[in-house]
Amino acid sequence: MKNFKYITFLLFAIAAFTLGSCKKETTDPPTPVDPFENLTYIGETQAVGAGAIAKIYAEEALFVGYNRIYVALYDSANPQTQLTDGHVTFNPMMDMGMMQHSCPFEDPSTTVEPNTKAFKGSIVFIMPTTPTGSWTLNVNVHNHAINKMGVASLAINVVEKAEPKLISFVSDFDSKKLFVTLIEPTEPKVGINDITFGIYEKQSMMSFPAVDGYMMEMEPEMPSMGHGSPNNVNPVSKGNGMYTGAVNFTMTGYWKINLDFKTSSGDTIKLDQFFDVTFQ
Amino acid sequence: MKNLIQITIIVTIGMFLHSYGYTQESTAKIIINDSLKSAIDLEGVIIIGDSTSSKTEDFKSVEGQRTDEIIEDLQGVNIIRRGNYAAEPTFRGMSSGQLSMTIDGMKIFGACTDKMDPVSSYVSSNNLESITVSSNNNHACQGSNIGGGFDFQTKQAQFNSHKEISGSAGIGYQTNGNGRLADFNVNYGDSAWALNLNANYQKFDNYKAGGGQTIKYTQFEKVNFALSSNWMPSNTEILKAQFIYDDAYNVGYPALPMDVSFAGGRIYSLSYKKYFTNSTLFLKAYGNNITHIMDDTKREFVPMHMDMPGKSDTYGVFAKSEFNIGERHQILINPDYYYNVSFADMKMYPNDPNRPEEPVMYMITWPDVRRHSGSLLIQDRFTINSQTELKYSGKIEYVTSKIFSEFGIQQLEVIGKDGNIPSTYILGNGNAVLTYQMNKSTQLFGQIGYAERQPTVSEGFGYYLFNSMDGYDYIGIPDLRKETALKTSIGFNWQKDKTVLETKIYHYQFQDYIIGIVDSTYDGMTIGSNGVKVYENIPSASISGFEVKLNTTLFKTVRFQNQTQFTYGIDHQNNPLQMIPPLQNASKFGYSYKQVKIQLEAVIAAMQNNPRIDAGETTTPSYGIINISGQAPIKLLQQSTSISVSINNLFDSNYWDHLDWNSIPRPGRSFIVNLRMRF
Ligand SMILES: [Cu+2]
Ligand SMILES: [Cu+2]
C-alpha cells in the first residue's frame, strides 16, 4: 500500500512534467550545384553562321512584363563546351499577320554571369502569345572565338500572368504611349521589400526606349481591409528606365500598389494606376 | 532527541494553521499545511504593512461564487470586465504589466493579446484557498513590477490520519444566465501522504441586464480540475506535486469584437520544503502551457472573419530560504528564474465576392518572444524592539527578450525597428516597511519603495493589437525604457475586541510611464479602427488614493464591514489616467445563528467624471446595488448538507462600473441556489 502511494505520487509528478512540449529540429537538405537549377529552360537553337548553339533560360516561363533572359552559348562542333567569349543582342518580334512589332528590351552585357557563364539581358513582353500572334526571339550571336556572327531564332510562348506585371497608358501630359512593369519584388514578403519598376515609351512598332526622370508616388493598400502600410519609399529614377523604392507589407494577402506618375516638374502624366500583388 | 525537535516543529507549525471546513473533527490532529503565514490572523485577513492576504473561506458567504467575484471584494482591487468571464484584476488603478500575477508563486503569463485570460481565471473558486494582494513587489517571490501583485494560493492535499477520505460536493443554479454550477472536492490523507482532487464546472448562457435586456455574447462554459499531492518522506520534509487543468469554451466578450472558442491552461509543479531547527528551505520547479483561441464565427455582423490564436509557455524554478541571524533578523533569500515563450498570430478571411480567389491574410501579433529572467531577492525582517519591526528588501533582476520568428523580425522592419537585437533590462527594486505596535490595539506602518519593470510582451513586441476600448491598433516598441516608480504608503490598524479599523494612504510616482500614444503616421489595420497608438514612455504619472476598512459588531449579533476606496491618477499633463476606479463603498451586514448565516451587501460607486477621453473612456454614472444571501444546514442522506440562496442585484439596477469596457451593463437581478454536501 505504501509503495503504491509513492509510485502514484511519482507517476503523477512525472506526468505533469512531461506535459511540457518538446520540439524536434529538422535540417535542410544541402543546396544544389547545377547553375541552371533555379532557372527555367525556354529552348535552344543553332545560331546559324556563328558556329554556336544558344540555350535560352529565364527565371520562370516567359510572361507579359519584365523577364530576365539568360543565353548560354555552346560550341556547335563541341556541344559540351560553353562559350564565354562573345557578344549577344536581342531582337524579339511578334508576328500578328497584318503587322509586326517588337517590345522593350535590354541587350545582355558583353561579359557572362559568373555563376551560369551565360549572357544576361532582359525583355519586357507587352502582350501574350495568342492564336493570331506569335513571338519569335531572335538572338544575334557574335562568337569571338572564331569571329563569326549569326542569328538564333526561337519560337517562344509568352503568357499573361493572372496578376499582370505590366500596365500601359497614354500620358495626360504629352500623349506618349507608356509601358510600366513591376520588376521587383518577385517574391514579396511581409516586411520591407525593395520595389523596382521599369518605364518604357512606345516610339514606333520597333522602338521602345526606356524613360528616365519621372516622379512616382506610391501607396500600398489592402483593399479588403482598407488599410495601407507605413514607411514606404517612393520609387526614384535610377537610369535605364529603372525606378527603385521600398514597399512595406504588414501582412500577407492581397495588396494593391497605387501609383501616380508625374514629370520631374510635377505635371501629371497619369493618376490612379495600380498593380495587384498577392502573396501568402 | 532530534526526532523530538522535529516533532515539536511540526506541532508548532500545525498549531498555526487553520483546519478547513471538511475536517470537522474535534480531536486534536496535526495538519501540516504549507501556506504558513507568521502574522496577525484577523478573521482570516492578514495584514503585513501594505499587503493583505484573505482566506477565501471568510469571504465566501455564498457558495458557488466565481473567482473574479471573490477578487472584487478585496481592498484596493477592482476588476476590468470585458465580458461575463475572467475579469482582469486591477490594484489601485494599476493593471497587467504593472502587477505580477502568480498561482502558488508560479509565474503565469496570459496567452491572449486582448488580456481576456488573466491568471485568476485558471483557479476555480472552490480550489482557491487564499489570495495575497501586496503593494510590495518584493514580497513573496513575485516578478519585478510596479504595483505589487496577486498570489492565488490553491487548496493543498491535507494530511489526516483520523479520517482518510473527506470532501464536499455542490450543485448550483443561477436564474440570470441560466447558470449551472457543479463542483466537488475529494481529499485522501493519512499521516504522511495526501491527495486532493478538486473539480469545478460552470455553464452560463447570456445574462439579462437590469431592466431585462439580454446582453448578447455573455455566455461561457468552463471546467477546471486540480490535483495536488503531498508526501512527507520524513518529519521535516514535504514533497508536493500539483497539476491544474482548466478549459473554457465558447466564451463571449460583448465588449470586444471577438469571442473565445477555447482557452486552456495546464499548470504543473513539483516542490520540496524542508524544515530545519532555525530555518526553512523551499524549492519549486513549475511549468505552464496556456492556449487561447479567439474567433468571431459566432458573431452576426463582422466585416471580415478573423481568428487569433495565442500561446504562452512558462517554465521556472525558484528557491526560498528563511533563516534567523541572531534574535532579531529573519532573512529570506529568494533566487528565481523563469523562461517564457509568447506567440500569437492572426488570420483574416477576405470576403469580397468579386475576388473569391483572394488568399487568407496572415500576420503575427506576438512574434515568438522568448524571455529569460533571473533575479535574486534578499529580505531582512529586522525586529528592532518588541514594538518596532523593519522589513527591508532588495531585488535585482535581469530580463532579456528576443524575437525568434523571422516573419516577426521582418514585420518590425516595417515600423523601423531591428528585431534581431534582444531587449535587455536590469531591474532594481527596493522596499522598506516599518511597523510600529504603538499599543496593544494600534499598529502603524510606513512603507517606501522603488520599483522598476520591463515592458510586457505586448508593449515591447505587439503588432497591431486592436483595443476595442479606444478603437486603436497598438504597436509595441522593443527599445522602450523601463517604467519606474517611487511608492509610499502609510497607514494604521486599530483592533479592539471584535472591531478592526484599517486605513491606508498611498502614492505612486511614476517615471517613464508606459502608455499608448496616437501616431498618425501609421494607418490602422483593423477594419473601422481609429488609427494606431504606439507604446511610449511618458515622462511621469502618478497614482494616489486611500483605503479604509471597518469591521465591527453591531447589536451583538450582526457583523458589519464597511470598505471605502478611492484612487486618483494623472499623467504628466495632468490628464486622468485610464481605468481608474471612482470612489467606492461596500457595506456588509452578516448575521449568523448556529449554522444559519444571512448576509446583506450594499455596494455604492460614485460617478467617474474624470475619464481619459483619448483612451475611449466616458464618464460613468454612479450606481448602487444590493445583494442578499443566506445559508442554512439541512439534513440529507445522513450527510452534513447545507443550502444557500442568494439574490444578486436585488432591485434589478441597470448599471456598469467605470472599469467595464465599453459600458456593457452588468447582470440584473439573479437568484442563486446552491446545495452542498460534505463528507
Ligand atoms: Cu490587412
Ligand atoms: Cu483573447
XYZ file of C-alpha atoms in Angstrom, chain B:
679
model
C 16.344 13.921 20.638
C 16.474 15.025 17.064
C 13.105 13.478 16.392
C 11.701 15.301 19.356
C 12.819 18.598 17.934
C 11.314 17.765 14.598
C 8.025 16.752 16.126
C 7.959 19.932 18.120
C 8.477 21.940 14.972
C 5.682 20.176 13.224
C 3.295 20.522 16.120
C 4.103 24.198 16.341
C 3.525 24.694 12.685
C 0.327 22.739 12.845
C -0.915 24.936 15.662
C -0.527 27.986 13.489
C -2.675 26.648 10.809
C -6.312 26.616 10.057
C -8.144 23.434 9.586
C -10.665 23.520 6.819
C -14.363 23.097 6.560
C -14.299 19.478 5.698
C -12.074 18.409 8.565
C -14.679 18.910 11.220
C -13.397 16.502 13.807
C -12.763 17.936 17.191
C -9.954 15.597 18.102
C -6.563 17.205 18.058
C -4.575 16.421 14.990
C -1.580 17.687 13.190
C -2.275 19.331 9.949
C 0.727 20.346 8.025
C -0.077 22.947 5.530
C 2.421 24.901 3.610
C 0.736 28.248 3.487
C 2.347 29.298 6.707
C 1.944 32.935 7.452
C 3.550 34.196 10.596
C 1.377 37.230 11.012
C -1.614 38.544 12.817
C -4.518 36.419 11.829
C -7.579 38.556 11.918
C -10.798 36.975 10.868
C -8.847 35.293 8.122
C -7.392 38.540 6.885
C -3.709 39.021 7.373
C -2.112 42.390 7.171
C 1.609 42.904 6.947
C 2.325 46.514 6.186
C 0.746 47.356 2.912
C -0.356 43.934 1.864
C -3.420 41.887 2.540
C -3.984 38.206 2.493
C -7.501 36.860 2.586
C -8.701 33.387 3.194
C -11.478 32.817 0.768
C -13.485 30.828 3.298
C -14.137 34.063 5.095
C -15.353 35.892 2.056
C -17.380 33.149 0.591
C -20.621 33.833 2.310
C -22.214 32.375 -0.762
C -21.301 29.076 -2.286
C -20.750 28.973 -5.970
C -19.216 32.402 -6.284
C -16.773 32.834 -9.099
C -13.109 33.685 -8.663
C -13.429 37.155 -10.157
C -16.368 37.904 -7.845
C -14.230 36.961 -4.869
C -11.312 39.082 -6.032
C -13.525 42.099 -6.485
C -14.240 42.106 -2.753
C -10.621 42.663 -1.823
C -9.437 46.023 -0.683
C -7.854 48.183 -3.359
C -8.946 45.737 -6.016
C -11.218 46.383 -8.958
C -11.847 44.287 -11.982
C -11.817 45.175 -15.646
C -14.716 43.367 -17.264
C -14.826 42.693 -20.959
C -17.495 40.064 -20.644
C -19.039 37.812 -18.043
C -15.955 35.656 -17.667
C -12.434 36.035 -16.331
C -12.307 39.675 -15.437
C -8.858 41.208 -15.169
C -7.921 42.284 -11.637
C -6.511 45.752 -11.095
C -4.994 47.066 -7.925
C -5.175 50.779 -7.142
C -5.609 51.694 -10.780
C -2.721 49.549 -11.986
C -3.104 46.549 -14.205
C -1.406 43.934 -16.375
C 2.304 44.740 -16.702
C 2.330 46.760 -13.525
C 1.186 43.833 -11.413
C 2.536 40.371 -11.053
C 0.095 37.506 -11.028
C 1.089 34.167 -9.643
C -0.581 30.944 -8.643
C 1.190 29.372 -5.675
C 4.157 31.544 -6.536
C 4.294 30.342 -10.140
C 4.563 32.930 -12.857
C 1.922 32.584 -15.495
C 1.532 34.866 -18.452
C -1.698 35.012 -20.364
C -1.846 33.822 -23.950
C -4.345 36.423 -25.040
C -3.226 39.593 -26.782
C -6.503 41.160 -25.588
C -5.957 40.247 -21.917
C -9.007 38.019 -21.903
C -7.241 35.406 -19.782
C -5.980 36.839 -16.526
C -4.131 34.389 -14.331
C -7.026 34.345 -11.873
C -9.146 32.562 -14.473
C -7.107 29.385 -14.014
C -8.063 28.956 -10.372
C -11.615 27.939 -9.691
C -13.226 29.456 -6.645
C -13.624 26.145 -4.818
C -9.943 25.458 -5.300
C -8.891 28.853 -4.034
C -7.595 28.790 -0.521
C -6.418 32.353 -0.159
C -5.342 35.417 -2.079
C -2.475 37.660 -1.134
C -2.579 41.162 -2.519
C 0.584 43.027 -1.902
C 1.712 46.501 -2.830
C 5.224 45.367 -2.170
C 6.656 43.861 -5.292
C 9.482 42.235 -3.429
C 7.131 40.221 -1.360
C 6.579 36.535 -1.826
C 8.707 35.926 -4.887
C 6.850 37.894 -7.460
C 8.366 39.356 -10.578
C 9.692 42.858 -10.808
C 6.792 45.157 -11.223
C 5.470 48.450 -10.108
C 2.205 47.964 -8.391
C 2.715 44.793 -6.417
C 0.795 41.707 -7.176
C -1.626 38.964 -6.546
C -0.746 35.475 -5.480
C -3.524 32.927 -5.666
C -2.949 30.024 -3.313
C -4.764 26.857 -4.166
C -6.041 24.133 -1.898
C -3.500 21.576 -0.898
C -3.941 17.948 -0.105
C -4.443 17.573 3.653
C -2.738 15.048 5.854
C -5.273 13.496 8.160
C -4.683 10.212 9.873
C -8.082 10.144 11.562
C -10.332 10.436 8.599
C -8.727 9.322 5.420
C -11.377 10.366 2.953
C -13.188 13.630 3.162
C -14.617 16.103 0.761
C -17.559 18.039 -0.461
C -19.779 18.283 -3.487
C -22.057 21.064 -4.573
C -24.517 21.898 -7.271
C -25.948 25.282 -8.011
C -28.242 27.145 -10.292
C -28.367 30.821 -11.154
C -31.514 32.140 -12.790
C -29.983 35.042 -14.679
C -27.979 33.496 -17.459
C -29.285 30.028 -16.759
C -26.087 29.314 -14.867
C -25.371 25.716 -13.989
C -22.631 25.044 -11.483
C -21.209 21.886 -10.046
C -18.101 21.156 -8.066
C -16.570 18.559 -5.869
C -13.520 18.034 -3.760
C -12.129 14.764 -2.514
C -9.225 14.549 -0.151
C -7.415 11.415 0.808
C -4.965 11.878 3.593
C -3.099 9.812 6.112
C -0.276 10.872 8.364
C 2.362 11.046 5.637
C 0.598 11.125 2.325
C -2.291 13.083 0.889
C -4.038 13.518 -2.406
C -6.643 16.104 -3.278
C -8.800 16.259 -6.378
C -10.860 19.319 -6.992
C -13.270 19.871 -9.850
C -15.454 22.712 -10.911
C -17.867 23.092 -13.779
C -19.786 26.185 -14.857
C -22.019 26.890 -17.809
C -23.791 30.162 -18.410
C -25.974 31.461 -21.205
C -26.391 35.144 -21.976
C -27.453 37.137 -18.967
C -30.032 39.901 -18.747
C -29.042 43.349 -17.580
C -31.150 45.235 -15.087
C -34.442 46.003 -16.782
C -34.470 42.811 -18.792
C -32.320 43.499 -21.825
C -30.398 40.397 -22.877
C -26.696 41.070 -23.214
C -25.503 39.005 -26.115
C -22.181 37.195 -26.042
C -22.020 36.810 -22.291
C -22.187 33.031 -22.326
C -19.364 30.714 -21.304
C -18.597 27.166 -20.290
C -15.723 26.171 -18.089
C -14.265 23.113 -16.484
C -11.401 23.099 -14.012
C -9.607 20.201 -12.368
C -6.881 20.464 -9.809
C -4.953 17.580 -8.444
C -2.444 18.027 -5.693
C -0.469 15.606 -3.680
C 1.624 15.953 -0.556
C 4.076 13.497 0.805
C 6.138 13.679 3.944
C 9.150 11.439 3.396
C 10.322 12.430 6.847
C 9.077 14.503 9.713
C 10.753 17.612 8.404
C 10.217 17.323 4.717
C 7.260 17.835 2.436
C 7.246 16.980 -1.209
C 4.397 18.343 -3.221
C 3.117 17.883 -6.743
C 0.371 19.830 -8.353
C -1.500 19.842 -11.621
C -4.215 22.221 -12.746
C -6.235 21.572 -15.843
C -8.514 24.365 -16.978
C -10.616 24.592 -20.128
C -13.099 27.236 -21.152
C -15.227 27.028 -24.257
C -17.365 29.421 -26.222
C -16.679 32.396 -24.001
C -18.413 35.577 -25.089
C -16.814 39.004 -24.769
C -19.502 41.584 -25.542
C -17.077 44.482 -25.136
C -14.753 43.082 -27.781
C -15.294 42.257 -31.446
C -14.277 38.657 -30.884
C -15.144 35.773 -28.619
C -13.069 32.884 -27.407
C -13.725 29.440 -28.757
C -11.202 27.833 -26.453
C -8.995 28.897 -23.573
C -6.941 26.301 -21.805
C -4.382 26.201 -19.052
C -2.131 23.328 -17.945
C -0.238 24.237 -14.839
C 2.051 21.867 -13.002
C 4.708 21.983 -10.345
C 6.834 19.980 -8.044
C 8.058 21.462 -4.798
C 10.030 20.496 -1.786
C 10.164 22.038 1.614
C 12.471 21.198 4.441
C 12.274 22.491 7.972
C 15.482 22.854 9.920
C 15.667 23.870 13.518
C 16.081 27.512 12.741
C 15.336 27.757 9.096
C 13.363 26.508 6.158
C 14.254 25.726 2.620
C 11.735 25.684 -0.164
C 12.362 24.678 -3.772
C 9.893 24.710 -6.588
C 10.009 23.844 -10.268
C 6.999 24.577 -12.399
C 5.665 24.943 -15.860
C 2.522 26.086 -17.528
C 1.124 25.977 -21.035
C -1.617 28.423 -21.822
C -3.594 28.292 -25.046
C -6.084 30.864 -26.205
C -8.129 30.856 -29.382
C -10.150 33.902 -30.281
C -12.573 33.864 -33.132
C -15.617 35.734 -34.279
C -17.504 32.996 -36.069
C -20.407 33.236 -33.618
C -20.862 36.932 -34.276
C -23.654 38.041 -36.564
C -22.158 41.087 -38.204
C -18.472 41.072 -38.863
C -16.896 42.892 -41.772
C -14.351 40.104 -42.057
C -13.872 36.933 -40.089
C -10.647 36.557 -38.175
C -9.127 34.107 -35.831
C -6.389 34.882 -33.389
C -4.790 32.008 -31.519
C -2.165 32.681 -28.910
C 0.007 30.647 -26.629
C 2.215 31.272 -23.677
C 4.532 28.707 -22.158
C 6.367 29.432 -18.952
C 8.883 27.324 -17.080
C 10.547 28.359 -13.892
C 12.388 27.399 -10.765
C 12.796 29.257 -7.540
C 14.085 28.702 -4.061
C 13.223 30.378 -0.829
C 15.262 30.032 2.243
C 14.393 31.627 5.521
C 16.707 31.665 8.477
C 17.460 33.742 11.508
C 20.576 35.686 12.262
C 20.653 36.283 15.946
C 17.439 37.039 17.719
C 16.404 39.915 15.594
C 16.986 39.210 11.935
C 14.911 36.881 9.872
C 16.433 36.637 6.447
C 14.770 35.494 3.264
C 16.822 34.625 0.230
C 14.917 34.046 -2.956
C 16.666 33.306 -6.229
C 14.262 32.939 -9.130
C 14.448 32.062 -12.777
C 11.773 31.783 -15.402
C 11.535 31.392 -19.139
C 8.517 32.433 -21.167
C 7.594 31.983 -24.806
C 4.748 34.060 -26.189
C 3.370 33.582 -29.656
C 0.172 34.839 -31.229
C -0.915 35.252 -34.783
C -3.908 36.238 -36.766
C -5.659 35.085 -39.901
C -8.111 37.313 -41.705
C -10.524 35.781 -44.162
C -11.397 38.113 -47.033
C -14.965 38.013 -48.246
C -15.027 40.013 -51.477
C -17.385 38.116 -53.820
C -15.552 39.628 -56.790
C -12.276 38.117 -55.681
C -13.126 34.617 -54.499
C -9.516 33.563 -55.078
C -8.148 36.102 -52.618
C -5.998 34.294 -50.061
C -6.209 34.480 -46.305
C -4.262 37.331 -44.805
C -1.772 36.487 -42.108
C 0.274 38.321 -39.569
C 1.960 37.641 -36.249
C 0.869 39.702 -33.300
C 3.331 38.294 -30.727
C 6.394 37.243 -32.700
C 7.590 34.214 -30.716
C 9.100 36.325 -27.991
C 11.302 34.309 -25.669
C 12.068 35.882 -22.371
C 14.562 34.789 -19.745
C 14.516 36.316 -16.333
C 16.793 35.695 -13.418
C 16.517 37.504 -10.140
C 17.684 37.496 -6.582
C 15.714 38.868 -3.689
C 17.119 39.338 -0.225
C 14.901 40.430 2.601
C 15.557 41.066 6.206
C 12.816 41.186 8.770
C 14.501 43.108 11.475
C 12.885 43.195 14.894
C 14.204 46.466 16.239
C 12.433 46.098 19.542
C 9.301 44.493 20.867
C 7.200 47.175 19.199
C 9.066 48.018 16.064
C 9.851 45.917 13.079
C 11.606 46.899 9.893
C 11.257 44.713 6.873
C 13.520 45.783 4.059
C 14.458 44.081 0.898
C 16.316 44.481 -2.331
C 15.891 42.679 -5.554
C 17.846 42.655 -8.740
C 16.511 41.116 -11.900
C 17.975 40.598 -15.313
C 15.453 40.107 -18.122
C 16.208 39.568 -21.738
C 13.699 39.087 -24.538
C 14.310 38.163 -28.125
C 12.157 37.549 -31.153
C 12.545 34.100 -32.655
C 10.161 34.475 -35.579
C 11.902 35.584 -38.780
C 8.498 36.714 -40.002
C 8.107 38.784 -36.856
C 11.502 40.398 -37.332
C 10.554 41.332 -40.897
C 7.270 42.794 -39.662
C 9.167 45.009 -37.239
C 11.312 46.385 -40.087
C 8.148 47.995 -41.379
C 7.999 50.186 -38.305
C 11.717 50.836 -38.491
C 12.876 48.561 -35.666
C 15.584 45.940 -35.687
C 14.014 42.876 -34.133
C 17.294 40.960 -34.142
C 18.546 42.874 -31.149
C 17.422 41.369 -27.844
C 15.861 43.825 -25.452
C 17.531 43.573 -22.090
C 16.667 45.178 -18.808
C 18.363 45.212 -15.461
C 15.739 45.963 -12.879
C 16.399 47.073 -9.375
C 13.790 47.070 -6.682
C 13.973 48.085 -3.084
C 11.419 48.245 -0.366
C 11.199 49.025 3.329
C 8.253 48.714 5.683
C 8.386 49.936 9.196
C 5.681 48.651 11.508
C 5.239 50.052 14.931
C 2.993 48.470 17.527
C 2.014 51.604 19.392
C -0.039 49.784 21.942
C -1.986 46.596 22.221
C -4.581 47.714 19.755
C -2.819 50.106 17.417
C -0.301 49.330 14.764
C 1.210 51.941 12.471
C 3.113 51.293 9.311
C 5.030 53.267 6.773
C 6.332 51.899 3.559
C 8.647 53.275 0.932
C 9.818 51.534 -2.159
C 11.381 51.947 -5.520
C 10.360 49.682 -8.359
C 11.225 49.107 -11.978
C 9.528 46.971 -14.561
C 10.222 45.886 -18.115
C 7.600 46.346 -20.835
C 5.161 43.498 -21.331
C 5.298 41.382 -24.466
C 2.508 43.493 -25.963
C 4.196 46.772 -25.038
C 7.520 45.609 -26.411
C 6.583 43.494 -29.373
C 2.821 43.663 -30.008
C 1.931 44.217 -33.629
C -1.333 45.941 -34.485
C -3.174 44.698 -31.407
C -6.677 46.069 -31.519
C -8.048 47.647 -28.372
C -11.813 47.849 -28.574
C -11.977 50.339 -25.710
C -10.373 53.196 -27.604
C -10.614 51.667 -31.062
C -6.909 51.892 -31.796
C -4.448 49.300 -33.013
C -1.429 49.166 -30.704
C 2.167 48.672 -31.769
C 4.845 47.698 -29.278
C 8.356 49.139 -29.279
C 11.256 46.802 -28.428
C 13.510 49.568 -27.117
C 11.107 51.159 -24.661
C 12.703 52.312 -21.456
C 11.749 50.558 -18.242
C 8.961 52.081 -16.209
C 9.960 53.130 -12.720
C 8.067 54.227 -9.653
C 8.690 55.586 -6.240
C 5.970 54.402 -3.906
C 4.981 55.281 -0.442
C 2.165 54.302 1.794
C 1.300 54.862 5.405
C -1.485 53.505 7.482
C -2.688 52.202 10.747
C -4.629 49.246 12.024
C -6.654 49.515 15.120
C -8.116 46.489 16.771
C -10.135 46.129 19.899
C -12.346 43.220 20.812
C -14.024 42.362 17.557
C -13.595 45.741 15.948
C -10.918 46.364 13.379
C -10.188 49.593 11.617
C -7.665 49.692 8.822
C -6.580 52.800 6.965
C -4.044 53.285 4.237
C -2.957 56.220 2.121
C -0.670 55.646 -0.813
C 1.118 57.463 -3.566
C 2.935 56.101 -6.603
C 5.142 58.477 -8.558
C 5.979 57.018 -11.945
C 8.690 57.895 -14.363
C 8.746 56.728 -17.949
C 5.180 55.520 -17.529
C 4.307 53.299 -20.477
C 1.178 54.244 -22.376
C -0.126 54.123 -25.948
C 0.158 57.440 -27.810
C -1.553 58.137 -31.134
C 0.874 58.100 -34.032
C -0.837 59.428 -37.129
C 1.948 58.282 -39.444
C 0.510 54.780 -39.094
C -2.629 53.505 -40.669
C -4.973 51.404 -38.525
C -5.108 47.762 -39.539
C -8.364 46.602 -38.008
C -11.400 47.469 -40.084
C -13.011 50.519 -38.560
C -10.121 51.290 -36.230
C -9.445 54.891 -35.285
C -5.762 54.652 -36.080
C -2.639 53.422 -34.391
C -1.223 54.001 -30.940
C 2.403 53.279 -30.287
C 3.612 52.445 -26.787
C 5.778 55.222 -25.440
C 7.333 56.299 -22.190
C 5.738 59.478 -20.953
C 7.889 61.467 -18.530
C 5.767 60.987 -15.448
C 2.452 59.960 -13.959
C 1.118 59.447 -10.504
C -1.500 57.444 -8.709
C -2.649 58.163 -5.211
C -5.527 57.183 -3.032
C -6.722 55.714 0.194
C -8.443 52.660 1.590
C -10.441 52.428 4.779
C -11.950 49.306 6.201
C -14.012 48.885 9.312
C -15.031 45.558 10.699
C -17.194 45.544 13.783
C -20.146 44.014 15.599
C -23.483 45.733 15.744
C -26.188 44.837 18.255
C -24.040 41.936 19.463
C -25.199 39.621 16.695
C -24.560 41.437 13.436
C -21.127 41.638 11.908
C -20.682 44.819 9.988
C -17.988 45.566 7.461
C -17.506 48.776 5.574
C -14.884 49.269 2.979
C -14.090 52.506 1.156
C -11.526 53.006 -1.538
C -10.518 55.856 -3.752
C -7.883 56.187 -6.436
C -6.743 59.204 -8.389
C -4.329 59.005 -11.290
C -2.905 61.632 -13.624
C -0.272 61.756 -16.318
C 2.453 64.364 -16.854
C -0.030 66.760 -18.464
C -2.498 66.342 -15.619
C -4.847 64.314 -17.788
C -6.545 61.473 -15.949
C -5.078 58.016 -16.370
C -7.250 55.303 -17.811
C -9.052 52.534 -15.914
C -9.060 54.435 -12.633
C -11.975 53.372 -10.457
C -14.124 56.023 -8.818
C -14.798 56.324 -5.087
C -16.355 53.106 -3.888
C -18.006 51.969 -0.735
C -19.165 48.499 0.161
C -21.032 47.547 3.307
C -21.796 44.070 4.522
C -24.084 43.050 7.325
C -23.687 39.484 8.427
C -25.913 37.675 10.861
C -25.277 34.156 11.989
C -27.117 31.991 14.412
C -25.958 28.439 14.925
C -25.165 27.433 11.359
C -27.608 29.809 9.708
C -25.931 32.743 8.026
C -27.557 35.735 6.424
C -25.684 38.468 4.684
C -26.743 41.762 3.188
C -24.347 43.624 0.981
C -24.621 47.148 -0.408
C -22.156 48.392 -2.980
C -22.032 52.027 -3.978
C -19.759 53.565 -6.580
C -19.587 57.284 -7.182
C -19.730 58.636 -10.689
C -16.440 58.785 -12.508
C -16.406 62.153 -14.238
C -12.695 62.109 -14.752
C -12.371 59.806 -17.760
C -9.387 59.617 -20.065
C -11.086 60.670 -23.279
C -8.319 59.631 -25.644
C -8.406 56.136 -24.150
C -12.016 55.838 -25.204
C -13.379 56.375 -21.731
C -16.576 58.195 -20.986
C -17.966 59.395 -17.696
C -19.700 56.666 -15.760
C -22.792 57.341 -13.664
C -22.817 56.326 -10.039
C -24.580 53.163 -9.061
C -25.682 51.238 -6.045
C -26.702 47.626 -5.759
C -27.867 45.347 -3.018
C -27.181 41.635 -2.699
C -28.703 39.301 -0.139
C -27.655 35.802 0.708
C -28.471 33.184 3.250
C -27.167 29.768 4.126
C -28.620 27.062 6.325
C -27.780 23.448 7.154
C -30.216 20.750 6.168
C -30.142 17.034 6.802
C -29.913 14.989 3.674
C -28.834 11.360 3.284
C -27.244 11.311 6.742
C -24.633 13.751 5.483
C -23.841 17.263 6.505
C -25.584 19.305 3.876
C -26.232 22.980 3.507
C -28.328 25.047 1.193
C -27.638 28.620 0.241
C -29.908 31.036 -1.524
C -28.980 34.477 -2.682
C -30.317 37.333 -4.701
C -27.806 39.442 -6.547
C -28.757 42.942 -7.626
C -31.982 42.849 -5.641
C -33.506 45.946 -7.267
C -32.569 44.894 -10.793
C -30.479 48.023 -11.364
C -29.123 48.630 -14.797
C -25.544 49.606 -14.103
C -21.970 49.193 -15.141
C -18.713 50.016 -13.500
C -16.230 52.533 -14.853
C -13.806 49.709 -15.499
C -16.281 47.704 -17.558
C -15.162 48.054 -21.141
C -17.498 49.867 -23.481
C -20.085 50.311 -20.732
C -21.646 46.885 -21.095
C -24.296 46.616 -18.349
C -23.705 44.050 -15.643
C -26.247 41.351 -14.790
C -29.611 42.372 -13.437
C -31.401 40.570 -10.660
C -30.447 36.955 -10.251
C -31.485 34.187 -7.882
C -28.828 31.677 -6.975
C -29.404 28.378 -5.229
C -26.612 26.115 -4.129
C -26.749 22.765 -2.427
C -23.641 21.419 -0.759
C -22.833 18.161 0.892
C -19.765 17.450 2.982
C -18.419 14.093 3.851
